[in-house]
Short mmCIF file of C-alpha atoms and ligand atoms in Angstrom, two decimals:
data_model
loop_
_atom_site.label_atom_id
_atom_site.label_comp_id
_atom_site.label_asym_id
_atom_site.label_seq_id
_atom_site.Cartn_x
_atom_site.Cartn_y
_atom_site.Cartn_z
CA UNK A 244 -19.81 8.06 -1.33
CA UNK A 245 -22.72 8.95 -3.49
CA UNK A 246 -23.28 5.39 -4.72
CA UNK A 247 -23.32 4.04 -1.22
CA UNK A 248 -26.72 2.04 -0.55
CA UNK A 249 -28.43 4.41 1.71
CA UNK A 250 -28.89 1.98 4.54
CA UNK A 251 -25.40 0.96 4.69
CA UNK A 252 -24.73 1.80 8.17
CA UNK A 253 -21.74 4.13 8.15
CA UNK A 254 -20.65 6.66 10.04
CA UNK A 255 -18.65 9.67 8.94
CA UNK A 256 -17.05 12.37 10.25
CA UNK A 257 -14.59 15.14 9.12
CA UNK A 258 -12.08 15.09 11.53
CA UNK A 259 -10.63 18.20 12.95
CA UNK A 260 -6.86 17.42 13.58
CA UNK A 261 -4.71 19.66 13.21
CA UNK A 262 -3.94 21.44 9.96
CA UNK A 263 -0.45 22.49 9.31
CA UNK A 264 -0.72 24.76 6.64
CA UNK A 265 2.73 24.43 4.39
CA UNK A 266 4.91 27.82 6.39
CA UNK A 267 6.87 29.51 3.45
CA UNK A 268 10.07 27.31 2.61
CA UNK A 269 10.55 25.55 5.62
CA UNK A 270 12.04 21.69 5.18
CA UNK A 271 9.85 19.16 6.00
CA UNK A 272 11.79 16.42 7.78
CA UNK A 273 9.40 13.60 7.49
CA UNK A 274 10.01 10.78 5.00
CA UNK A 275 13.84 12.12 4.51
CA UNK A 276 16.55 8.82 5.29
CA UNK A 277 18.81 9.62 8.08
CA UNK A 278 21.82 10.37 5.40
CA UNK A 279 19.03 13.13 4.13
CA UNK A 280 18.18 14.41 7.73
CA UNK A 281 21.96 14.82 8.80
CA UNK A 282 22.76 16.86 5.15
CA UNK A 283 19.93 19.09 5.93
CA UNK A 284 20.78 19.67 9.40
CA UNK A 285 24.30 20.36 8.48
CA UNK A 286 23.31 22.12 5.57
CA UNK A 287 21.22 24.80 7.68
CA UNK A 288 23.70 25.23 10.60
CA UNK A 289 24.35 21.83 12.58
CA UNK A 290 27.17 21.52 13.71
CA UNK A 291 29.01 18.07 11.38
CA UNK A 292 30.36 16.68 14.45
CA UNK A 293 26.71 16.94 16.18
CA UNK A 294 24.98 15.79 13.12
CA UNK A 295 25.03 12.43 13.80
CA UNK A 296 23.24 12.21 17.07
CA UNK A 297 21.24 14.91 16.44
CA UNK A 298 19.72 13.13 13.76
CA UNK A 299 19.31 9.74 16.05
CA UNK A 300 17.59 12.45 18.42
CA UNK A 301 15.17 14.25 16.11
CA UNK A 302 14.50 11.09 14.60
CA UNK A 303 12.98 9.05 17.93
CA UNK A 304 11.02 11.72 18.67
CA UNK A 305 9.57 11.90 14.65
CA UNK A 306 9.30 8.17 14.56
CA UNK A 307 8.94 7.03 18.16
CA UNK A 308 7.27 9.13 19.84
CA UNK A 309 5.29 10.84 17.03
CA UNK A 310 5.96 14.20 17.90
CA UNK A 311 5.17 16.93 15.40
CA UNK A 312 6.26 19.81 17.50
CA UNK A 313 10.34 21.07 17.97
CA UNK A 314 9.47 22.71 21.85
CA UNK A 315 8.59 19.08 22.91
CA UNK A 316 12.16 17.70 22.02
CA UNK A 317 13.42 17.81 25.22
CA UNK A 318 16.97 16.84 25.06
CA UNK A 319 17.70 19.08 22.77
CA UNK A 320 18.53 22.96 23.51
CA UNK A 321 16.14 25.31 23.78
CA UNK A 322 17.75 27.41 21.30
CA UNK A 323 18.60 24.75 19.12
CA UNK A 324 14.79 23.71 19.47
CA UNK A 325 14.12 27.62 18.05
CA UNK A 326 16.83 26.85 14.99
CA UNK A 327 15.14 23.80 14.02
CA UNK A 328 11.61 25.43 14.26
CA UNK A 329 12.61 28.35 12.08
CA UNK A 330 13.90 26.08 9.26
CA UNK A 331 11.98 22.92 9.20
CA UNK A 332 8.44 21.52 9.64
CA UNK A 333 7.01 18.12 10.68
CA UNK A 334 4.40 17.60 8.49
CA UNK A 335 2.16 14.82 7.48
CA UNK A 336 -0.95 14.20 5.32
CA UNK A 337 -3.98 15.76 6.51
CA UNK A 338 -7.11 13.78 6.83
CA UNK A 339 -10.32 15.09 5.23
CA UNK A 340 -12.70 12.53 5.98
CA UNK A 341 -12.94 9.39 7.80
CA UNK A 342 -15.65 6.98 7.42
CA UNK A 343 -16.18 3.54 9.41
CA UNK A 344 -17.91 0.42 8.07
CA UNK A 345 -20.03 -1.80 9.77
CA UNK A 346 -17.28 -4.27 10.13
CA UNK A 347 -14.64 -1.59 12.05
CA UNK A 348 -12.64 -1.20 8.62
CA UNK A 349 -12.03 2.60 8.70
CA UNK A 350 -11.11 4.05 5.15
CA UNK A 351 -9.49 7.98 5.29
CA UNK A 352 -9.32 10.01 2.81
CA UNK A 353 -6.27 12.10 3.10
CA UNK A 354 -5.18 15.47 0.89
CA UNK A 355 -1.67 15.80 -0.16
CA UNK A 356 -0.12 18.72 -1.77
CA UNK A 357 -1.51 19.91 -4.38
CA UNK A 358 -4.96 19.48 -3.01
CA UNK A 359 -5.02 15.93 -4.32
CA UNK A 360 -6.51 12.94 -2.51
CA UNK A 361 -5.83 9.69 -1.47
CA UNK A 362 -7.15 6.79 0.20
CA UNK A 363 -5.72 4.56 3.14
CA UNK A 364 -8.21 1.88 4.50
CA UNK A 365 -7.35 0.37 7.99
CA UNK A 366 -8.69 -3.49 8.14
CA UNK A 367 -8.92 -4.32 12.51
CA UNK A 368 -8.66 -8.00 12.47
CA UNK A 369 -8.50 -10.93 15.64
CA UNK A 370 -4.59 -9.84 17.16
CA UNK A 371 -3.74 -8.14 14.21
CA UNK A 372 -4.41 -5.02 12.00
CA UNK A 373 -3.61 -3.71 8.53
CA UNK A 374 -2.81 -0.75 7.23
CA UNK A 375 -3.32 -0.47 3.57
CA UNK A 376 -1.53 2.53 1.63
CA UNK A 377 -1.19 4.23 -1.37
CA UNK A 378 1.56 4.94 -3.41
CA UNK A 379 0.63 6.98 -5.95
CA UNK A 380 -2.53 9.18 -6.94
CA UNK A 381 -4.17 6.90 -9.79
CA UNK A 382 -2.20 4.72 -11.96
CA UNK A 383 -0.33 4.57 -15.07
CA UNK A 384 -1.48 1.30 -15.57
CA UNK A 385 -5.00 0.27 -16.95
CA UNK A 386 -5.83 -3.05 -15.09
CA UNK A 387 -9.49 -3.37 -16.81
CA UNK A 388 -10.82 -4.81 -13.20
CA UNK A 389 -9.42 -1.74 -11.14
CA UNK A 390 -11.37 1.22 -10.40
CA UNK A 391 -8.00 3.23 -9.88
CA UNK A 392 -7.25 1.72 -13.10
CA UNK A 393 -10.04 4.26 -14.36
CA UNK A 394 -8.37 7.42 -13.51
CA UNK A 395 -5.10 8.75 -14.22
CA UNK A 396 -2.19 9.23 -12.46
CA UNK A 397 -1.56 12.58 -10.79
CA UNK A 398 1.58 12.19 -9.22
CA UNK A 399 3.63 10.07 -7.38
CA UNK A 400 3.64 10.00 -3.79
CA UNK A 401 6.71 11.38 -1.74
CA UNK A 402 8.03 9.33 0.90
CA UNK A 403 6.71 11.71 3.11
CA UNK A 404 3.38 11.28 2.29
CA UNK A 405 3.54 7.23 1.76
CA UNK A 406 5.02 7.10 5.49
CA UNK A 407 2.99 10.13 6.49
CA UNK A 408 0.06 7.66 5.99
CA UNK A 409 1.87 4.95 8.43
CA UNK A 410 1.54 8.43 10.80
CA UNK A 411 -1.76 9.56 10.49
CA UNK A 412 -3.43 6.23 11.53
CA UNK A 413 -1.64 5.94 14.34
CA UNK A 414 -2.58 8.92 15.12
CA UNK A 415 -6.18 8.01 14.95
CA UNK A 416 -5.52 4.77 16.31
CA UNK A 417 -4.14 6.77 19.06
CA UNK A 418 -1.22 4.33 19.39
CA UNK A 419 2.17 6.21 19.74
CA UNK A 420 3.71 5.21 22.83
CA UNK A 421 3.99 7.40 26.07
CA UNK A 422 7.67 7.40 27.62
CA UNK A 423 7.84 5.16 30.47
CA UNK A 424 4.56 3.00 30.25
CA UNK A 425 4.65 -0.75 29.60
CA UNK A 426 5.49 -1.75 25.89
CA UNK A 427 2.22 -2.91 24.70
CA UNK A 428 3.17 -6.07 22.26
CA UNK A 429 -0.27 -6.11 20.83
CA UNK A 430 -0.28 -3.29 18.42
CA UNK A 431 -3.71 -2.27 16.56
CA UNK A 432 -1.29 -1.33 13.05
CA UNK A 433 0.48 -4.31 12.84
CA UNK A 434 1.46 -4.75 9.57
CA UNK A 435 1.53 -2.71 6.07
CA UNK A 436 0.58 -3.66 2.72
CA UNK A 437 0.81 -1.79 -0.21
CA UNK A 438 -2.27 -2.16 -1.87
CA UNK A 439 -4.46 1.12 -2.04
CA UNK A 440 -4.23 3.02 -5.24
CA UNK A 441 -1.23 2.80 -7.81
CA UNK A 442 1.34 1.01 -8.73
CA UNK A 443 4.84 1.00 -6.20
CA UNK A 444 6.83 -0.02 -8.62
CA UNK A 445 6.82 2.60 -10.57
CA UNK A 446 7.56 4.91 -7.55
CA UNK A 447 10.19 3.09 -6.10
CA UNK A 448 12.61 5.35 -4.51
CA UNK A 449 9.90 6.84 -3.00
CA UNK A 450 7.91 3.67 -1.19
CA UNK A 451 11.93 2.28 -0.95
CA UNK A 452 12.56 5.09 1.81
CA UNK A 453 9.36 5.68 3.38
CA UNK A 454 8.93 1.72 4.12
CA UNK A 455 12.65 1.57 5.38
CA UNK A 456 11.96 4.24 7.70
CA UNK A 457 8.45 2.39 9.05
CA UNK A 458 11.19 -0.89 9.06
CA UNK A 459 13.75 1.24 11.41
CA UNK A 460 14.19 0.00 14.65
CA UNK A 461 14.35 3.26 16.35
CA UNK A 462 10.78 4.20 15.32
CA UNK A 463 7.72 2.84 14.05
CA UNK A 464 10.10 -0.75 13.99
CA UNK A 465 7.78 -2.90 11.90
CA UNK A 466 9.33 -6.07 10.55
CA UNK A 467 10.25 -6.44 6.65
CA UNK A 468 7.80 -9.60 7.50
CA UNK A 469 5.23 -7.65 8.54
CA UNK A 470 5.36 -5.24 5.65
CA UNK A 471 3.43 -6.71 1.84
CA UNK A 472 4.22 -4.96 -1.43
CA UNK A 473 1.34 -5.73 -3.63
CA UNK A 474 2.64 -5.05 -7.56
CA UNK A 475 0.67 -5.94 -11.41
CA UNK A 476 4.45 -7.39 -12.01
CA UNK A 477 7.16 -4.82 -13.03
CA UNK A 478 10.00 -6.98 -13.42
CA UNK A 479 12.94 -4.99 -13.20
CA UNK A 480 11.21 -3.47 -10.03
CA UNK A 481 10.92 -7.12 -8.30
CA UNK A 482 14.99 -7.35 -8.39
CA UNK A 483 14.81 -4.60 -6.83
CA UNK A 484 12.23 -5.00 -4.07
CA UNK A 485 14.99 -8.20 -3.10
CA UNK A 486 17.63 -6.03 -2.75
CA UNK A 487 16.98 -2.50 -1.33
CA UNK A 488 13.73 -3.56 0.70
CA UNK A 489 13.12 -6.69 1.46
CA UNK A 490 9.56 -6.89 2.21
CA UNK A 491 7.30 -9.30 1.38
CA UNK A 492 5.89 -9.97 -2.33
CA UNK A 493 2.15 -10.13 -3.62
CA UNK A 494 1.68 -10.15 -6.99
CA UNK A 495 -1.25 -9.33 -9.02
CA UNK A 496 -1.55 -12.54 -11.30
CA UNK A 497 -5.13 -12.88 -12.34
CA UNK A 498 -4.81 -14.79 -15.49
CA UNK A 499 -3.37 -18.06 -16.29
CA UNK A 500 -2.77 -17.57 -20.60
CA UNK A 501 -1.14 -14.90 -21.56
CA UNK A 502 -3.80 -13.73 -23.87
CA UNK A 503 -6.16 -12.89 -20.89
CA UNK A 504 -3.44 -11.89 -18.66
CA UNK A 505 -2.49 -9.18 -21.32
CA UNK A 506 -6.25 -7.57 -21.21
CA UNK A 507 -6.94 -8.10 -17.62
CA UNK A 508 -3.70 -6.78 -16.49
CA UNK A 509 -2.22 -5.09 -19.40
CA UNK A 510 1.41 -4.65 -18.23
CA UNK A 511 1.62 -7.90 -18.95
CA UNK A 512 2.64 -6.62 -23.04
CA UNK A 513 5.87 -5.68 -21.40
CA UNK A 514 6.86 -8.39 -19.09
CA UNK A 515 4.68 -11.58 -19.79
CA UNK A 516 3.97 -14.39 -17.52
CA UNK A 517 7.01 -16.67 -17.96
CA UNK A 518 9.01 -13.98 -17.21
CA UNK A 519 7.34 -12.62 -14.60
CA UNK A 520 7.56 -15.90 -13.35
CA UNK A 521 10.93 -16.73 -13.59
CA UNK A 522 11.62 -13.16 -11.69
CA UNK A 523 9.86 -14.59 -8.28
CA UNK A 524 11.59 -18.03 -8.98
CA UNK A 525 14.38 -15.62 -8.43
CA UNK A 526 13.51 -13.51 -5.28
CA UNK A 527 15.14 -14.41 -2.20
CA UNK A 528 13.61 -15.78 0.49
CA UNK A 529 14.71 -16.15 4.32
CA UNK A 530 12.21 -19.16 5.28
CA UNK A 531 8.78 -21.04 3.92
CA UNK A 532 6.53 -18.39 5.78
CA UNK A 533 7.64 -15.81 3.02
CA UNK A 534 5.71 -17.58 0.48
CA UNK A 535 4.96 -15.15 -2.58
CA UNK A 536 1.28 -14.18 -2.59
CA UNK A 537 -0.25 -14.89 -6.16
CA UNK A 538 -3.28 -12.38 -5.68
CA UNK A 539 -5.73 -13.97 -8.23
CA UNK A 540 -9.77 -11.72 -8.87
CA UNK A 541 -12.11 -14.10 -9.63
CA UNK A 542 -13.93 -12.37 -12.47
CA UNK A 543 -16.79 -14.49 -13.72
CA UNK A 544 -16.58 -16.40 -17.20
CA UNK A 545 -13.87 -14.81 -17.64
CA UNK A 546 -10.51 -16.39 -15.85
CA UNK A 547 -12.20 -19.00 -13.09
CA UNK A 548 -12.48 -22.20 -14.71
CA UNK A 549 -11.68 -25.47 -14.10
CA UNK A 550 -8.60 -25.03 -16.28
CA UNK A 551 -7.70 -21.71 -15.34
CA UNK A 552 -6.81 -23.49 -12.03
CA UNK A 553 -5.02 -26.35 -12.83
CA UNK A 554 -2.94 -24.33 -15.19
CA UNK A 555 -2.15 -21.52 -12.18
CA UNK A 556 -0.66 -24.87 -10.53
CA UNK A 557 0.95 -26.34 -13.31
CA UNK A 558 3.34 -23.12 -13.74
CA UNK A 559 3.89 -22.72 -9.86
CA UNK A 560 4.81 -26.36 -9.49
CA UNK A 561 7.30 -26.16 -12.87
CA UNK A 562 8.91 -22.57 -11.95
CA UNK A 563 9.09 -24.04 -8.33
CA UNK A 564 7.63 -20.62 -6.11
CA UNK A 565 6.62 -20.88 -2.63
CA UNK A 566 3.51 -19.71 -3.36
CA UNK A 567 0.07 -18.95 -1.76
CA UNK A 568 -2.96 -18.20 -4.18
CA UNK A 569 -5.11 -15.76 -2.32
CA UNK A 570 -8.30 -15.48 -3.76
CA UNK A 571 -10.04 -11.75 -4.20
CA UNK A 572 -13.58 -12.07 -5.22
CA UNK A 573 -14.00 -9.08 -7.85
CA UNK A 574 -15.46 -5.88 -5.55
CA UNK A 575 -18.00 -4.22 -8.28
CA UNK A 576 -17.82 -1.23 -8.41
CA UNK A 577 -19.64 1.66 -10.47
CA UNK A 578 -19.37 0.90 -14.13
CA UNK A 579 -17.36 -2.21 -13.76
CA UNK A 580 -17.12 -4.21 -17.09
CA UNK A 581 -17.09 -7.70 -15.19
CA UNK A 582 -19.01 -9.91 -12.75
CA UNK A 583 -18.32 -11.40 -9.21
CA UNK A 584 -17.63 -15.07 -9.63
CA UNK A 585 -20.38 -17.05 -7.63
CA UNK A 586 -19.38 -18.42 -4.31
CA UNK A 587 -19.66 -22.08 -5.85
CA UNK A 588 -17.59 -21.49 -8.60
CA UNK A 589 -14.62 -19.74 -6.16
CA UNK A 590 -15.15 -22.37 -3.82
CA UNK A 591 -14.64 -25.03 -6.66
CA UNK A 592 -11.32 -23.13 -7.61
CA UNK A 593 -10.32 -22.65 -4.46
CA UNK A 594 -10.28 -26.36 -3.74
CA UNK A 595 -8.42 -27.72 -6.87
CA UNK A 596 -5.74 -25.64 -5.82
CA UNK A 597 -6.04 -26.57 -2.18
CA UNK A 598 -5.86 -30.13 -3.26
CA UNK A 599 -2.70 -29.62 -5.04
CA UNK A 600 -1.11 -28.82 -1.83
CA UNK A 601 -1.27 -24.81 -2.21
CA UNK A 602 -3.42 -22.56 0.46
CA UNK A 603 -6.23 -20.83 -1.37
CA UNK A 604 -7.60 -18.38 1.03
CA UNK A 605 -10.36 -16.37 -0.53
CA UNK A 606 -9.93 -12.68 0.86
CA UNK A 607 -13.30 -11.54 2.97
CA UNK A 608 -14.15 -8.54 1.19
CA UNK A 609 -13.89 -5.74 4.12
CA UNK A 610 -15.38 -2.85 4.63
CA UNK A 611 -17.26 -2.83 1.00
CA UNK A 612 -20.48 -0.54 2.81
CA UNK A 613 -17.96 2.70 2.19
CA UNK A 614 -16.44 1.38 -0.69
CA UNK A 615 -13.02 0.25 0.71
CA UNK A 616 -12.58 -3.12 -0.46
CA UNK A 617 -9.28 -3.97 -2.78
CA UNK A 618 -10.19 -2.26 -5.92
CA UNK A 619 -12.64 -0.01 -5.00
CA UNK A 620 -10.27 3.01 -4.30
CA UNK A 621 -10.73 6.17 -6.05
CA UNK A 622 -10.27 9.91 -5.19
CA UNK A 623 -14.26 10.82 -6.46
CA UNK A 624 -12.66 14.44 -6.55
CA UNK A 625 -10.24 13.82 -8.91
CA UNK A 626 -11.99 15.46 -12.14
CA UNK A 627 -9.23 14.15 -14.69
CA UNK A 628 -10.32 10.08 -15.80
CA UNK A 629 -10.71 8.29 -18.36
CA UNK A 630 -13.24 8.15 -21.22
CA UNK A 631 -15.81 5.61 -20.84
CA UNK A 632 -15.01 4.64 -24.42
CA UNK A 633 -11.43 3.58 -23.19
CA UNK A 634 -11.87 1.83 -20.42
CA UNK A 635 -14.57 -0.19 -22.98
CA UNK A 636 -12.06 -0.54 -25.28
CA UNK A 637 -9.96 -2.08 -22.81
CA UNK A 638 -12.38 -4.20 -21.24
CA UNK A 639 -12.76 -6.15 -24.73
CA UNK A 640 -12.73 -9.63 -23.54
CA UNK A 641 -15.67 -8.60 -21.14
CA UNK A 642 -18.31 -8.42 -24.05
N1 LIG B 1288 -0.96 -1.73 -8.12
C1 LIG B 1288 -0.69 -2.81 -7.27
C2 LIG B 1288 -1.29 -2.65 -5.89
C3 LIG B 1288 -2.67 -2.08 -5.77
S1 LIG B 1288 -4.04 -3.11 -6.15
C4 LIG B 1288 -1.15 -4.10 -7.88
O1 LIG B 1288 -1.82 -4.07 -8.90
O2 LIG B 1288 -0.80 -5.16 -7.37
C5 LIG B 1288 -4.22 -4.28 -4.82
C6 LIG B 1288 -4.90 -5.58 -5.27
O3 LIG B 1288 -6.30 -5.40 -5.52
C7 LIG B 1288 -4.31 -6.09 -6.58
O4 LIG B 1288 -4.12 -7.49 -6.55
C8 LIG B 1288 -5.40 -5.75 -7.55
O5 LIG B 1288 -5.29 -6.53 -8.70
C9 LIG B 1288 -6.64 -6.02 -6.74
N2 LIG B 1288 -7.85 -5.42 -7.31
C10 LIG B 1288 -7.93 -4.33 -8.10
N3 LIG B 1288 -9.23 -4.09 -8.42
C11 LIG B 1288 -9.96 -5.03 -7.80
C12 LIG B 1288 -11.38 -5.30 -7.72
N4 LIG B 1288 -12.24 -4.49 -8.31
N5 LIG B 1288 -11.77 -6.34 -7.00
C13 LIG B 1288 -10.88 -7.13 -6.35
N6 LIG B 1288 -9.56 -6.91 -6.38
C14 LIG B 1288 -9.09 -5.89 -7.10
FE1 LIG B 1289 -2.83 0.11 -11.06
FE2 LIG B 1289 -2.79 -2.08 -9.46
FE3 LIG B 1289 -5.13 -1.03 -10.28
FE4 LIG B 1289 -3.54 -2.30 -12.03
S1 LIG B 1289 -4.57 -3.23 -10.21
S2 LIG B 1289 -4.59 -0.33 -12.36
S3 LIG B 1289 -1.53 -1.70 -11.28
S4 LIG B 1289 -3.63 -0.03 -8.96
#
């Protein structure tokens, strides 16, 4: 990106995979559930008794074996192979761009229809690796911190194109697995969190299908543990997550007085802390390991004090959460109305919490040489933003 020091030490390519071009009114079967899949099938001449298993079928190969092609569906007929081809496509986001930092974090940028963009940054770590998606192009939402925050929302995401982006990095990562070889345990996209640009709430259905189909165990079979939905703190959409996902929570807390909490993360108007609260107090839980993450940016002067932390306790302690407080030094970006917190000052927070029995990880920024880091995503091609004056105006506290 433009505003990249020039000695960062990046590489970039455009990647030449292979481009499906949308073919006139076919059905693209990705992201559909399998109820979806067998009405469609029925719908354009499978037979009901067959639906069933054709859809078990059809779906292995999508999800297992990451086929994109009807002639390499082998159990199936050859002229039912034709019939399928005719009516339906596989299709999946296509990658524009790909760039790699210096620390192996690769961020994509990926066009969906319409010819808008989105960002998906994949973060390698020691036995493990993250995938981070997006759920929507932009945001409703005007988080004062965020870059997406800055831009406004284009569209929702299908659940194609949310699990699409599960699909294209294992594509890159190469990792869909060939019939008959060992089962390799160690996978390089080991777990999902739903943190690039927008907000999932506010798209539920949508992330609701496409993460139950990267949860099914006949395909990409990642466990509910394994999968993070990171949300500002829609309420009604938390009750939710509980019961029709079942994922992990973060949440994007970030102030400890409701006064701050409503600038920095302005949703907060609608459904304020206590009640946001009293909402996780509330979400089930199958053992200590799914603690809630309480995401927390440490924005300088401006929420890190002393106080800030012992207050962030005090209401985890009297609403009773299993909580960890993960720690996100604030990634600048272009423009940005706040400051980084100095390392002293998030180590001193970090330890007050620590010391009242909490973990207090501070997140390693990754992969901040190609702008990648949590907060730093933004389609640079998408023309329609904000006016400087607003996002000003709703950076007050920042003056
Ligand atoms: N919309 C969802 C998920 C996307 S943001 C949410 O708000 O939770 C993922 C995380 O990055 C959130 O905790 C968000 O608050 C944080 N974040 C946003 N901008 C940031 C920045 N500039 N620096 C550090 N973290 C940031
Ligand atoms: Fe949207 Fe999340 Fe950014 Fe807030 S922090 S503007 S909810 S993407």
């Amino acid at each position: 990106m433009s505003d990249m020091p020039a000695t960062a030490p990046i590489t970039q390519d455009v990647m030449t995979l292979p481009r499906k071009m949308p073919e006139g009114g076919k059905i693209n079967l990705v992201g559909l559930t399998r109820d979806q899949m067998r009405d469609v099938l029925i719908e354009n001449g499978t037979a009901e008794k067959q639906a069933k298993m054709r859809v078990g079928q059809i779906w292995q190969w999508i999800y297992q074996w990451g086929k994109r092609d009807f002639a390499e569906m082998t159990n199936l007929a050859k002229a039912y192979r034709a019939e399928l081809a005719e009516k339906f496509e596989i299709t999946i986001p296509e990658v524009v761009s790909k760039q790699v930092s210096n620390d192996g974090t690769r961020k994509y940028l990926v066009r969906i229809a319409g010819g808008h963009e989105v960002e998906v940054v994949y973060i390698p770590e020691e036995g493990r690796g993250t995938l981070c998606i997006s759920s929507q192009v932009g945001c409703t939402l005007t988080c004062t911190f965020c870059h997406t925050g800055t831009q406004k929302l284009v569209r929702n995401l299908t659940a194609a194109e949310i699990v699409g982006q599960v699909m294209m990095a294992r594509d890159d990562l190469d990792e869909w697995p060939v019939p008959g070889a060992p089962k390799d345990e160690t996978r390089l996209l080991s777990n999902i969190v739903l943190m690039g640009m927008g907000e999932p709430l506010y798209n539920f259905d949508s992330v609701r299908d496409a993460m139950k189909i990267a949860m099914d165990p006949e395909g990409i079979s990642l466990s509910r543990r394994r999968i993070t939905l990171s949300t500002s703190g829609v309420v009604p959409g938390i009750v939710r997550t509980a019961e029709e996902i079942g994922c992990l929570l973060a949440i994007s807390f970030h102030a400890t007085t409701n006064e701050t909490r409503d600038v920095l993360v302005p949703i907060n108007k609608r459904w304020n802390i206590e009640e946001l609260l009293q909402a996780l107090a509330d979400y089930p839980r199958g053992s200590n390991s799914e603690r809630i993450t309480f995401e927390y940016v440490m924005l300088n002067g401006i929420n890190d004090s002393d106080e800030d932390a012992h207050r962030l306790i005090d209401y985890i302690k009297r609403y009773n959460i299993p909580a960890k407080i993960n720690l996100i030094p604030f990634n600048e970006w272009p423009g940005a109305p706040y400051k980084r917190s100095s390392n002293n000052r998030i180590h001193a927070f970090a330890d007050i919490i620590y010391h009242a029995g909490f973990a207090s990880p501070i997140r390693k920024p990754r992969g901040e040489d190609i702008m990648a880091a949590c907060g730093q995503l933004k389609s640079a091609t998408e023309r329609e933003r904000k006016s400087r004056k607003q996002i000003e105006a709703e950076a007050g506290i920042a003056k």
